mmCIF file of C-alpha atoms in Angstrom:
data_model
loop_
_atom_site.group_PDB
_atom_site.id
_atom_site.type_symbol
_atom_site.label_atom_id
_atom_site.label_comp_id
_atom_site.label_asym_id
_atom_site.label_seq_id
_atom_site.Cartn_x
_atom_site.Cartn_y
_atom_site.Cartn_z
ATOM 1 C CA MET Z 1 47.642 15.230 -47.724
ATOM 2 C CA ALA Z 2 47.703 15.664 -43.944
ATOM 3 C CA ALA Z 3 49.046 12.863 -41.767
ATOM 4 C CA SER Z 4 46.521 11.727 -39.168
ATOM 5 C CA PHE Z 5 47.657 11.484 -35.547
ATOM 6 C CA GLU Z 6 45.020 8.890 -34.721
ATOM 7 C CA GLU Z 7 45.894 6.596 -37.641
ATOM 8 C CA LEU Z 8 49.687 6.736 -37.305
ATOM 9 C CA THR Z 9 49.817 6.184 -33.532
ATOM 10 C CA ARG Z 10 47.130 3.521 -33.241
ATOM 11 C CA ARG Z 11 49.425 0.488 -33.617
ATOM 12 C CA LYS Z 12 53.037 1.659 -33.221
ATOM 13 C CA PRO Z 13 53.150 4.983 -31.333
ATOM 14 C CA ALA Z 14 56.940 5.464 -31.503
ATOM 15 C CA GLU Z 15 57.090 5.026 -35.262
ATOM 16 C CA GLY Z 16 53.923 7.071 -35.657
ATOM 17 C CA PHE Z 17 55.316 10.073 -33.790
ATOM 18 C CA PHE Z 18 58.512 9.920 -35.856
ATOM 19 C CA GLU Z 19 56.530 9.950 -39.076
ATOM 20 C CA LEU Z 20 54.298 12.767 -37.862
ATOM 21 C CA ALA Z 21 57.337 14.932 -37.070
ATOM 22 C CA ASN Z 22 58.540 14.611 -40.677
ATOM 23 C CA ARG Z 23 55.260 15.438 -42.412
ATOM 24 C CA LYS Z 24 54.490 18.840 -43.877
ATOM 25 C CA VAL Z 25 50.937 18.919 -42.499
ATOM 26 C CA VAL Z 26 49.472 16.914 -39.608
ATOM 27 C CA ARG Z 27 45.870 16.431 -38.533
ATOM 28 C CA CYS Z 28 44.420 15.749 -35.095
ATOM 29 C CA THR Z 29 40.745 15.247 -34.259
ATOM 30 C CA PHE Z 30 39.125 16.735 -31.156
ATOM 31 C CA SER Z 31 35.605 15.395 -30.670
ATOM 32 C CA SER Z 32 34.162 15.949 -34.138
ATOM 33 C CA VAL Z 33 36.546 18.769 -35.115
ATOM 34 C CA SER Z 34 39.637 17.949 -37.187
ATOM 35 C CA ILE Z 35 42.430 20.493 -36.913
ATOM 36 C CA GLU Z 36 45.238 20.592 -39.470
ATOM 37 C CA VAL Z 37 48.495 22.420 -38.807
ATOM 38 C CA GLU Z 38 51.516 23.004 -40.978
ATOM 39 C CA GLN Z 39 54.992 22.131 -39.708
ATOM 40 C CA ASP Z 40 58.308 23.735 -40.616
ATOM 41 C CA THR Z 41 61.350 21.583 -39.877
ATOM 42 C CA LYS Z 42 63.630 24.317 -41.278
ATOM 43 C CA LEU Z 43 62.783 26.716 -38.463
ATOM 44 C CA HIS Z 44 66.240 26.864 -36.889
ATOM 45 C CA ASP Z 45 65.759 29.719 -34.400
ATOM 46 C CA SER Z 46 63.110 27.881 -32.395
ATOM 47 C CA CYS Z 47 61.887 24.399 -31.533
ATOM 48 C CA GLY Z 48 58.326 25.435 -32.391
ATOM 49 C CA GLY Z 49 58.428 24.260 -35.995
ATOM 50 C CA ILE Z 50 56.933 20.824 -35.304
ATOM 51 C CA VAL Z 51 54.134 19.443 -33.160
ATOM 52 C CA TRP Z 52 55.720 17.587 -30.244
ATOM 53 C CA GLU Z 53 54.152 14.602 -28.488
ATOM 54 C CA THR Z 54 53.216 16.759 -25.513
ATOM 55 C CA ALA Z 55 51.074 19.000 -27.737
ATOM 56 C CA TYR Z 56 48.961 16.051 -28.873
ATOM 57 C CA CYS Z 57 48.759 14.866 -25.271
ATOM 58 C CA LEU Z 58 47.678 18.172 -23.729
ATOM 59 C CA GLY Z 59 45.410 19.071 -26.639
ATOM 60 C CA LYS Z 60 43.438 15.847 -26.199
ATOM 61 C CA TYR Z 61 43.394 16.083 -22.398
ATOM 62 C CA ALA Z 62 42.425 19.756 -22.141
ATOM 63 C CA HIS Z 63 39.720 19.456 -24.780
ATOM 64 C CA ARG Z 64 38.280 16.385 -23.067
ATOM 65 C CA GLU Z 65 38.337 17.832 -19.544
ATOM 66 C CA LEU Z 66 36.914 21.242 -20.412
ATOM 67 C CA ALA Z 67 34.210 19.759 -22.612
ATOM 68 C CA ALA Z 68 33.141 17.397 -19.821
ATOM 69 C CA ALA Z 69 33.199 20.123 -17.161
ATOM 70 C CA THR Z 70 31.297 22.868 -18.957
ATOM 71 C CA ARG Z 71 28.982 20.784 -21.191
ATOM 72 C CA SER Z 72 28.397 23.882 -23.277
ATOM 73 C CA PRO Z 73 30.418 26.152 -25.597
ATOM 74 C CA CYS Z 74 33.191 27.818 -23.575
ATOM 75 C CA ARG Z 75 32.607 31.236 -25.112
ATOM 76 C CA ASN Z 76 33.253 33.037 -21.837
ATOM 77 C CA LEU Z 77 36.654 31.411 -21.238
ATOM 78 C CA ARG Z 78 39.777 33.355 -22.121
ATOM 79 C CA CYS Z 79 42.739 31.095 -22.803
ATOM 80 C CA LEU Z 80 46.437 31.680 -23.344
ATOM 81 C CA GLU Z 81 48.989 29.334 -24.877
ATOM 82 C CA VAL Z 82 52.657 29.984 -24.115
ATOM 83 C CA GLY Z 83 55.262 28.569 -26.489
ATOM 84 C CA ALA Z 84 52.487 27.754 -28.950
ATOM 85 C CA GLY Z 85 54.702 26.682 -31.837
ATOM 86 C CA CYS Z 86 52.325 25.353 -34.498
ATOM 87 C CA GLY Z 87 49.350 26.269 -32.303
ATOM 88 C CA LEU Z 88 47.661 22.872 -32.044
ATOM 89 C CA VAL Z 89 46.724 23.142 -28.347
ATOM 90 C CA GLY Z 90 45.383 26.676 -28.640
ATOM 91 C CA LEU Z 91 43.311 25.695 -31.663
ATOM 92 C CA SER Z 92 41.916 22.690 -29.768
ATOM 93 C CA LEU Z 93 40.634 25.089 -27.089
ATOM 94 C CA ALA Z 94 39.205 27.390 -29.744
ATOM 95 C CA ALA Z 95 37.330 24.364 -31.108
ATOM 96 C CA LEU Z 96 35.356 24.456 -27.833
ATOM 97 C CA GLY Z 97 34.516 28.107 -28.374
ATOM 98 C CA CYS Z 98 37.192 29.576 -26.106
ATOM 99 C CA SER Z 99 38.700 32.953 -26.915
ATOM 100 C CA THR Z 100 42.374 32.023 -27.279
ATOM 101 C CA VAL Z 101 45.662 33.906 -27.566
ATOM 102 C CA CYS Z 102 48.548 31.866 -29.005
ATOM 103 C CA THR Z 103 51.991 33.256 -28.189
ATOM 104 C CA ASP Z 104 55.558 32.503 -29.187
ATOM 105 C CA VAL Z 105 58.777 34.242 -30.190
ATOM 106 C CA GLY Z 106 59.025 36.320 -33.357
ATOM 107 C CA PRO Z 107 60.467 33.725 -35.804
ATOM 108 C CA VAL Z 108 57.565 31.331 -35.118
ATOM 109 C CA LEU Z 109 54.737 33.837 -35.619
ATOM 110 C CA PRO Z 110 54.427 33.529 -39.445
ATOM 111 C CA LEU Z 111 53.926 29.757 -39.141
ATOM 112 C CA LEU Z 112 51.519 30.239 -36.242
ATOM 113 C CA ARG Z 113 49.455 32.793 -38.177
ATOM 114 C CA ARG Z 114 49.234 30.489 -41.200
ATOM 115 C CA ASN Z 115 47.869 27.689 -39.016
ATOM 116 C CA VAL Z 116 45.319 29.981 -37.396
ATOM 117 C CA HIS Z 117 44.164 31.096 -40.841
ATOM 118 C CA ARG Z 118 44.052 27.488 -42.075
ATOM 119 C CA ASN Z 119 41.578 26.552 -39.316
ATOM 120 C CA LYS Z 120 39.571 29.773 -39.327
ATOM 121 C CA GLY Z 121 36.443 28.076 -40.639
ATOM 122 C CA VAL Z 122 36.847 25.032 -38.384
ATOM 123 C CA VAL Z 123 37.074 26.434 -34.858
ATOM 124 C CA SER Z 124 34.231 28.443 -33.335
ATOM 125 C CA GLY Z 125 36.281 30.491 -30.885
ATOM 126 C CA LYS Z 126 38.311 33.605 -31.605
ATOM 127 C CA VAL Z 127 42.064 33.051 -31.978
ATOM 128 C CA ASP Z 128 44.658 35.830 -31.737
ATOM 129 C CA VAL Z 129 48.421 35.607 -32.228
ATOM 130 C CA ALA Z 130 50.822 37.636 -30.084
ATOM 131 C CA GLU Z 131 54.571 37.774 -29.641
ATOM 132 C CA LEU Z 132 55.867 36.706 -26.240
ATOM 133 C CA ASP Z 133 59.525 36.385 -25.424
ATOM 134 C CA TRP Z 134 59.510 35.355 -21.756
ATOM 135 C CA THR Z 135 62.479 37.640 -21.050
ATOM 136 C CA ASN Z 136 60.880 40.677 -22.709
ATOM 137 C CA ASP Z 137 59.100 42.973 -20.250
ATOM 138 C CA GLU Z 138 57.251 44.876 -22.972
ATOM 139 C CA HIS Z 139 55.729 41.679 -24.387
ATOM 140 C CA LEU Z 140 54.621 40.681 -20.910
ATOM 141 C CA ARG Z 141 53.076 44.085 -20.216
ATOM 142 C CA ASN Z 142 51.065 43.928 -23.439
ATOM 143 C CA LEU Z 143 49.577 40.560 -22.525
ATOM 144 C CA ALA Z 144 49.057 41.571 -18.901
ATOM 145 C CA GLN Z 145 46.544 44.189 -20.062
ATOM 146 C CA ARG Z 146 44.170 41.293 -20.834
ATOM 147 C CA ALA Z 147 45.095 39.248 -17.751
ATOM 148 C CA PRO Z 148 44.191 37.272 -15.781
ATOM 149 C CA TYR Z 149 43.306 34.440 -18.132
ATOM 150 C CA ASP Z 150 40.961 31.604 -17.251
ATOM 151 C CA VAL Z 151 43.137 28.877 -18.768
ATOM 152 C CA ILE Z 152 46.879 28.876 -19.521
ATOM 153 C CA VAL Z 153 48.496 25.995 -21.389
ATOM 154 C CA GLY Z 154 52.032 25.214 -22.488
ATOM 155 C CA THR Z 155 53.825 22.204 -23.973
ATOM 156 C CA ASP Z 156 57.537 21.389 -24.024
ATOM 157 C CA VAL Z 157 58.330 24.751 -22.464
ATOM 158 C CA VAL Z 158 60.957 23.396 -20.034
ATOM 159 C CA PHE Z 159 64.027 22.767 -22.168
ATOM 160 C CA ALA Z 160 66.638 25.322 -21.040
ATOM 161 C CA GLN Z 161 67.619 26.168 -17.475
ATOM 162 C CA ARG Z 162 68.052 29.878 -18.229
ATOM 163 C CA LEU Z 163 64.369 30.115 -19.243
ATOM 164 C CA VAL Z 164 62.829 28.412 -16.210
ATOM 165 C CA GLN Z 165 62.529 31.507 -14.018
ATOM 166 C CA PRO Z 166 61.268 33.729 -16.887
ATOM 167 C CA LEU Z 167 58.605 31.110 -17.656
ATOM 168 C CA ILE Z 168 57.446 30.995 -14.034
ATOM 169 C CA ARG Z 169 57.355 34.795 -13.965
ATOM 170 C CA VAL Z 170 55.093 34.781 -17.041
ATOM 171 C CA LEU Z 171 52.746 32.192 -15.527
ATOM 172 C CA GLN Z 172 52.554 34.143 -12.299
ATOM 173 C CA ALA Z 173 51.972 37.517 -13.965
ATOM 174 C CA LEU Z 174 49.219 36.368 -16.328
ATOM 175 C CA SER Z 175 47.244 34.155 -13.946
ATOM 176 C CA ALA Z 176 44.986 34.488 -10.916
ATOM 177 C CA PRO Z 177 43.994 31.954 -8.250
ATOM 178 C CA HIS Z 178 41.033 30.879 -10.391
ATOM 179 C CA THR Z 179 43.220 30.225 -13.453
ATOM 180 C CA LEU Z 180 43.665 26.672 -14.665
ATOM 181 C CA ILE Z 181 47.285 26.149 -15.707
ATOM 182 C CA TRP Z 182 48.299 23.010 -17.586
ATOM 183 C CA ILE Z 183 51.967 22.500 -18.440
ATOM 184 C CA CYS Z 184 52.842 19.304 -20.308
ATOM 185 C CA VAL Z 185 56.529 18.463 -20.733
ATOM 186 C CA GLN Z 186 59.047 15.741 -21.331
ATOM 187 C CA GLU Z 187 62.267 15.701 -19.341
ATOM 188 C CA ARG Z 188 64.562 16.952 -22.100
ATOM 189 C CA CYS Z 189 67.001 18.789 -19.796
ATOM 190 C CA SER Z 190 67.370 17.328 -16.306
ATOM 191 C CA ALA Z 191 68.743 20.553 -14.821
ATOM 192 C CA ALA Z 192 65.912 22.673 -16.219
ATOM 193 C CA PHE Z 193 63.276 20.123 -15.241
ATOM 194 C CA GLY Z 194 64.643 19.864 -11.699
ATOM 195 C CA GLU Z 195 64.692 23.630 -11.218
ATOM 196 C CA PHE Z 196 61.167 23.923 -12.634
ATOM 197 C CA VAL Z 197 59.751 21.282 -10.302
ATOM 198 C CA GLU Z 198 61.570 22.770 -7.302
ATOM 199 C CA ALA Z 199 60.447 26.341 -7.985
ATOM 200 C CA LEU Z 200 56.759 25.667 -8.670
ATOM 201 C CA PRO Z 201 55.536 25.169 -5.046
ATOM 202 C CA GLN Z 202 56.695 28.654 -4.093
ATOM 203 C CA TRP Z 203 54.041 30.246 -6.313
ATOM 204 C CA PHE Z 204 51.563 27.508 -7.237
ATOM 205 C CA GLN Z 205 49.601 24.598 -5.896
ATOM 206 C CA VAL Z 206 51.014 21.685 -7.872
ATOM 207 C CA HIS Z 207 49.276 18.498 -8.927
ATOM 208 C CA ARG Z 208 50.961 15.988 -11.192
ATOM 209 C CA VAL Z 209 48.276 14.287 -13.264
ATOM 210 C CA PRO Z 210 48.593 10.469 -13.156
ATOM 211 C CA VAL Z 211 49.689 8.848 -16.401
ATOM 212 C CA ASP Z 212 46.580 6.684 -16.663
ATOM 213 C CA GLU Z 213 44.371 9.799 -16.647
ATOM 214 C CA LEU Z 214 46.149 11.182 -19.695
ATOM 215 C CA GLN Z 215 44.909 8.314 -21.899
ATOM 216 C CA PHE Z 216 47.882 8.859 -24.190
ATOM 217 C CA PRO Z 217 50.143 6.291 -25.902
ATOM 218 C CA ASP Z 218 53.411 7.984 -24.849
ATOM 219 C CA ASP Z 219 53.962 7.583 -21.085
ATOM 220 C CA CYS Z 220 56.940 9.974 -21.158
ATOM 221 C CA CYS Z 221 54.604 12.969 -21.162
ATOM 222 C CA ILE Z 222 54.344 14.690 -17.762
ATOM 223 C CA LEU Z 223 51.366 16.955 -17.099
ATOM 224 C CA PHE Z 224 51.344 19.495 -14.278
ATOM 225 C CA HIS Z 225 48.062 21.016 -13.119
ATOM 226 C CA LEU Z 226 48.850 24.313 -11.383
ATOM 227 C CA ARG Z 227 46.833 26.836 -9.398
ATOM 228 C CA LYS Z 228 48.297 30.158 -8.368
ATOM 229 C CA LYS Z 229 48.479 30.568 -4.609
ATOM 230 C CA ARG Z 230 46.257 33.236 -3.150
ATOM 231 C CA ASP Z 231 47.703 36.479 -1.824
ATOM 232 C CA PRO Z 232 47.761 36.122 1.983
ATOM 233 C CA THR Z 233 46.999 39.832 2.381
ATOM 234 C CA SER Z 234 43.525 39.299 0.943
ATOM 235 C CA ASP Z 235 42.786 36.757 3.692
ATOM 236 C CA SER Z 236 43.896 39.158 6.430
ATOM 237 C CA GLU Z 237 41.737 41.927 4.969
ATOM 238 C CA ARG Z 238 38.741 39.588 4.874
ATOM 239 C CA GLN Z 239 39.255 38.643 8.546
ATOM 240 C CA GLU Z 240 39.616 42.271 9.585
ATOM 241 C CA ALA Z 241 36.415 43.173 7.745
ATOM 242 C CA THR Z 242 34.612 40.316 9.490
ATOM 243 C CA ASP Z 243 35.787 41.594 12.881
ATOM 244 C CA ILE Z 244 34.540 45.084 12.092
ATOM 245 C CA THR Z 245 31.069 43.937 11.066
ATOM 246 C CA ALA Z 246 30.778 41.635 14.084
ATOM 247 C CA ALA Z 247 30.145 44.617 16.415
ATOM 248 C CA PRO Z 248 26.783 44.680 18.321
ATOM 249 C CA ARG Z 249 23.913 46.367 16.480
ATOM 250 C CA ASP Z 250 23.222 48.730 19.378
ATOM 251 C CA ASN Z 251 26.709 50.187 19.174
ATOM 252 C CA LYS Z 252 26.117 53.885 18.453
ATOM 253 C CA ARG Z 253 29.523 54.279 16.940
ATOM 254 C CA SER Z 254 28.882 51.723 14.196
ATOM 255 C CA VAL Z 255 28.307 53.045 10.702
ATOM 256 C CA VAL Z 256 25.172 51.480 9.284
ATOM 257 C CA SER Z 257 25.085 52.206 5.564
ATOM 258 C CA PRO Z 258 28.581 51.014 4.547
ATOM 259 C CA VAL Z 259 28.248 47.955 6.762
ATOM 260 C CA CYS Z 260 24.930 46.997 5.171
ATOM 261 C CA ASP Z 261 26.398 47.407 1.715
ATOM 262 C CA PHE Z 262 29.408 45.428 2.831
ATOM 263 C CA HIS Z 263 27.237 42.522 4.050
ATOM 264 C CA ARG Z 264 25.466 42.361 0.703
ATOM 265 C CA VAL Z 265 28.682 42.285 -1.289
ATOM 266 C CA ARG Z 266 30.331 39.837 1.107
ATOM 267 C CA ALA Z 267 27.384 37.455 0.688
ATOM 268 C CA ARG Z 268 27.990 37.444 -3.051
ATOM 269 C CA VAL Z 269 31.682 36.827 -2.525
ATOM 270 C CA ASN Z 270 30.965 33.922 -0.188
ATOM 271 C CA ARG Z 271 28.619 32.328 -2.717
ATOM 272 C CA CYS Z 272 31.313 32.551 -5.363
ATOM 273 C CA CYS Z 273 33.975 31.243 -2.981
ATOM 274 C CA VAL Z 274 32.132 27.933 -2.688
ATOM 275 C CA PHE Z 275 33.234 27.351 -6.269
ATOM 276 C CA TYR Z 276 36.455 29.322 -5.927
ATOM 277 C CA CYS Z 277 37.862 27.021 -3.238
ATOM 278 C CA SER Z 278 36.817 23.812 -4.987
ATOM 279 C CA ARG Z 279 38.944 22.107 -7.596
ATOM 280 C CA SER Z 280 36.028 21.695 -9.944
ATOM 281 C CA PHE Z 281 36.480 23.006 -13.457
ATOM 282 C CA ARG Z 282 33.088 24.661 -13.109
ATOM 283 C CA SER Z 283 34.810 27.424 -11.125
ATOM 284 C CA LEU Z 284 35.892 28.814 -14.491
ATOM 285 C CA ARG Z 285 32.320 29.727 -15.312
ATOM 286 C CA ILE Z 286 32.104 32.246 -12.460
ATOM 287 C CA SER Z 287 35.694 33.510 -12.614
ATOM 288 C CA ARG Z 288 34.885 36.962 -13.934
ATOM 289 C CA ARG Z 289 31.949 37.464 -11.578
ATOM 290 C CA LEU Z 290 34.158 36.448 -8.666
ATOM 291 C CA ALA Z 291 36.876 38.895 -9.701
ATOM 292 C CA ARG Z 292 34.310 41.712 -9.915
ATOM 293 C CA HIS Z 293 32.785 40.985 -6.510
ATOM 294 C CA HIS Z 294 36.222 40.563 -4.950
ATOM 295 C CA ALA Z 295 37.221 44.015 -6.216
ATOM 296 C CA ARG Z 296 34.091 45.488 -4.614
ATOM 297 C CA PHE Z 297 34.875 43.596 -1.445
ATOM 298 C CA ARG Z 298 38.323 45.178 -1.190
ATOM 299 C CA GLN Z 299 36.853 48.653 -1.778
ATOM 300 C CA PHE Z 300 34.424 48.203 1.111
ATOM 301 C CA VAL Z 301 37.258 47.069 3.363
ATOM 302 C CA VAL Z 302 39.028 50.369 2.697
ATOM 303 C CA ARG Z 303 35.833 52.343 3.350
ATOM 304 C CA LEU Z 304 35.178 50.553 6.609
ATOM 305 C CA ARG Z 305 38.709 51.210 7.802
ATOM 306 C CA LYS Z 306 38.234 54.935 7.186
ATOM 307 C CA HIS Z 307 34.868 55.019 8.988
ATOM 308 C CA ARG Z 308 36.320 53.107 11.903
ATOM 309 C CA LYS Z 309 39.038 55.704 12.313
ATOM 310 C CA GLN Z 310 36.498 58.553 12.101
ATOM 311 C CA VAL Z 311 34.223 57.197 14.831
ATOM 312 C CA SER Z 312 37.015 56.097 17.169
#
């Protein structure tokens, strides 16, 4: 019989978490969906054999926040879980209808696949399992073919200093500025945690979620909300394009047709950017449309540069 997270942690959280870690199967409820995952305490080559406190914490938080923001099945959201272990967090996102990819190192994959199969009839979203060693370039290239993802989650992924930079490289490679990144950790290695916190601002906008917003019995869980910083070159290209199109209409050298097309596409981009620049979770709903219009935008910038050279 599966041990219930809600029942065991209601009165004495510390004792409840200890008991959960030693059970063969644990159960956690997200809204009206109960997800059961198998644990393997004999998995010596990885720490992914049990569900850590941070997984319960992030699973509850992410499910609650996304459900409140979208208010509809998240079938258009593509999610990625790094260091999935038993896969509880990824399955909680799939319970909302998200298309989820759960990743971990090779020795953990059999356990992860069993848990995905166990909950196949429970979750409404598609769940895939993929191997991802953060130091393996081939694994990263395979996942990058489906990038960028709309949501990236990870729990207890900061535990060794040698893996901090590879982890940040993975987050950077598989995300875009619209991507929601949630990393929930406990300070298990002070050196690794310090390097992680110090390195994040170079690549991401960092927000540490207040403990009271987590609504979780263990206050040792630390949740980082990250957004990838935008490429500054895209801003310079946008400004240059604006300067080009600001020329007087009676200028005989101006090229009409590409400029008109450019104005139409730029209007779409600007409408999307109202959501893009906000911190609302509703920006996820237009992420793909924004990426498509932004690609068109960049193409028109190149065309306008060429026409400018021809008429000058």
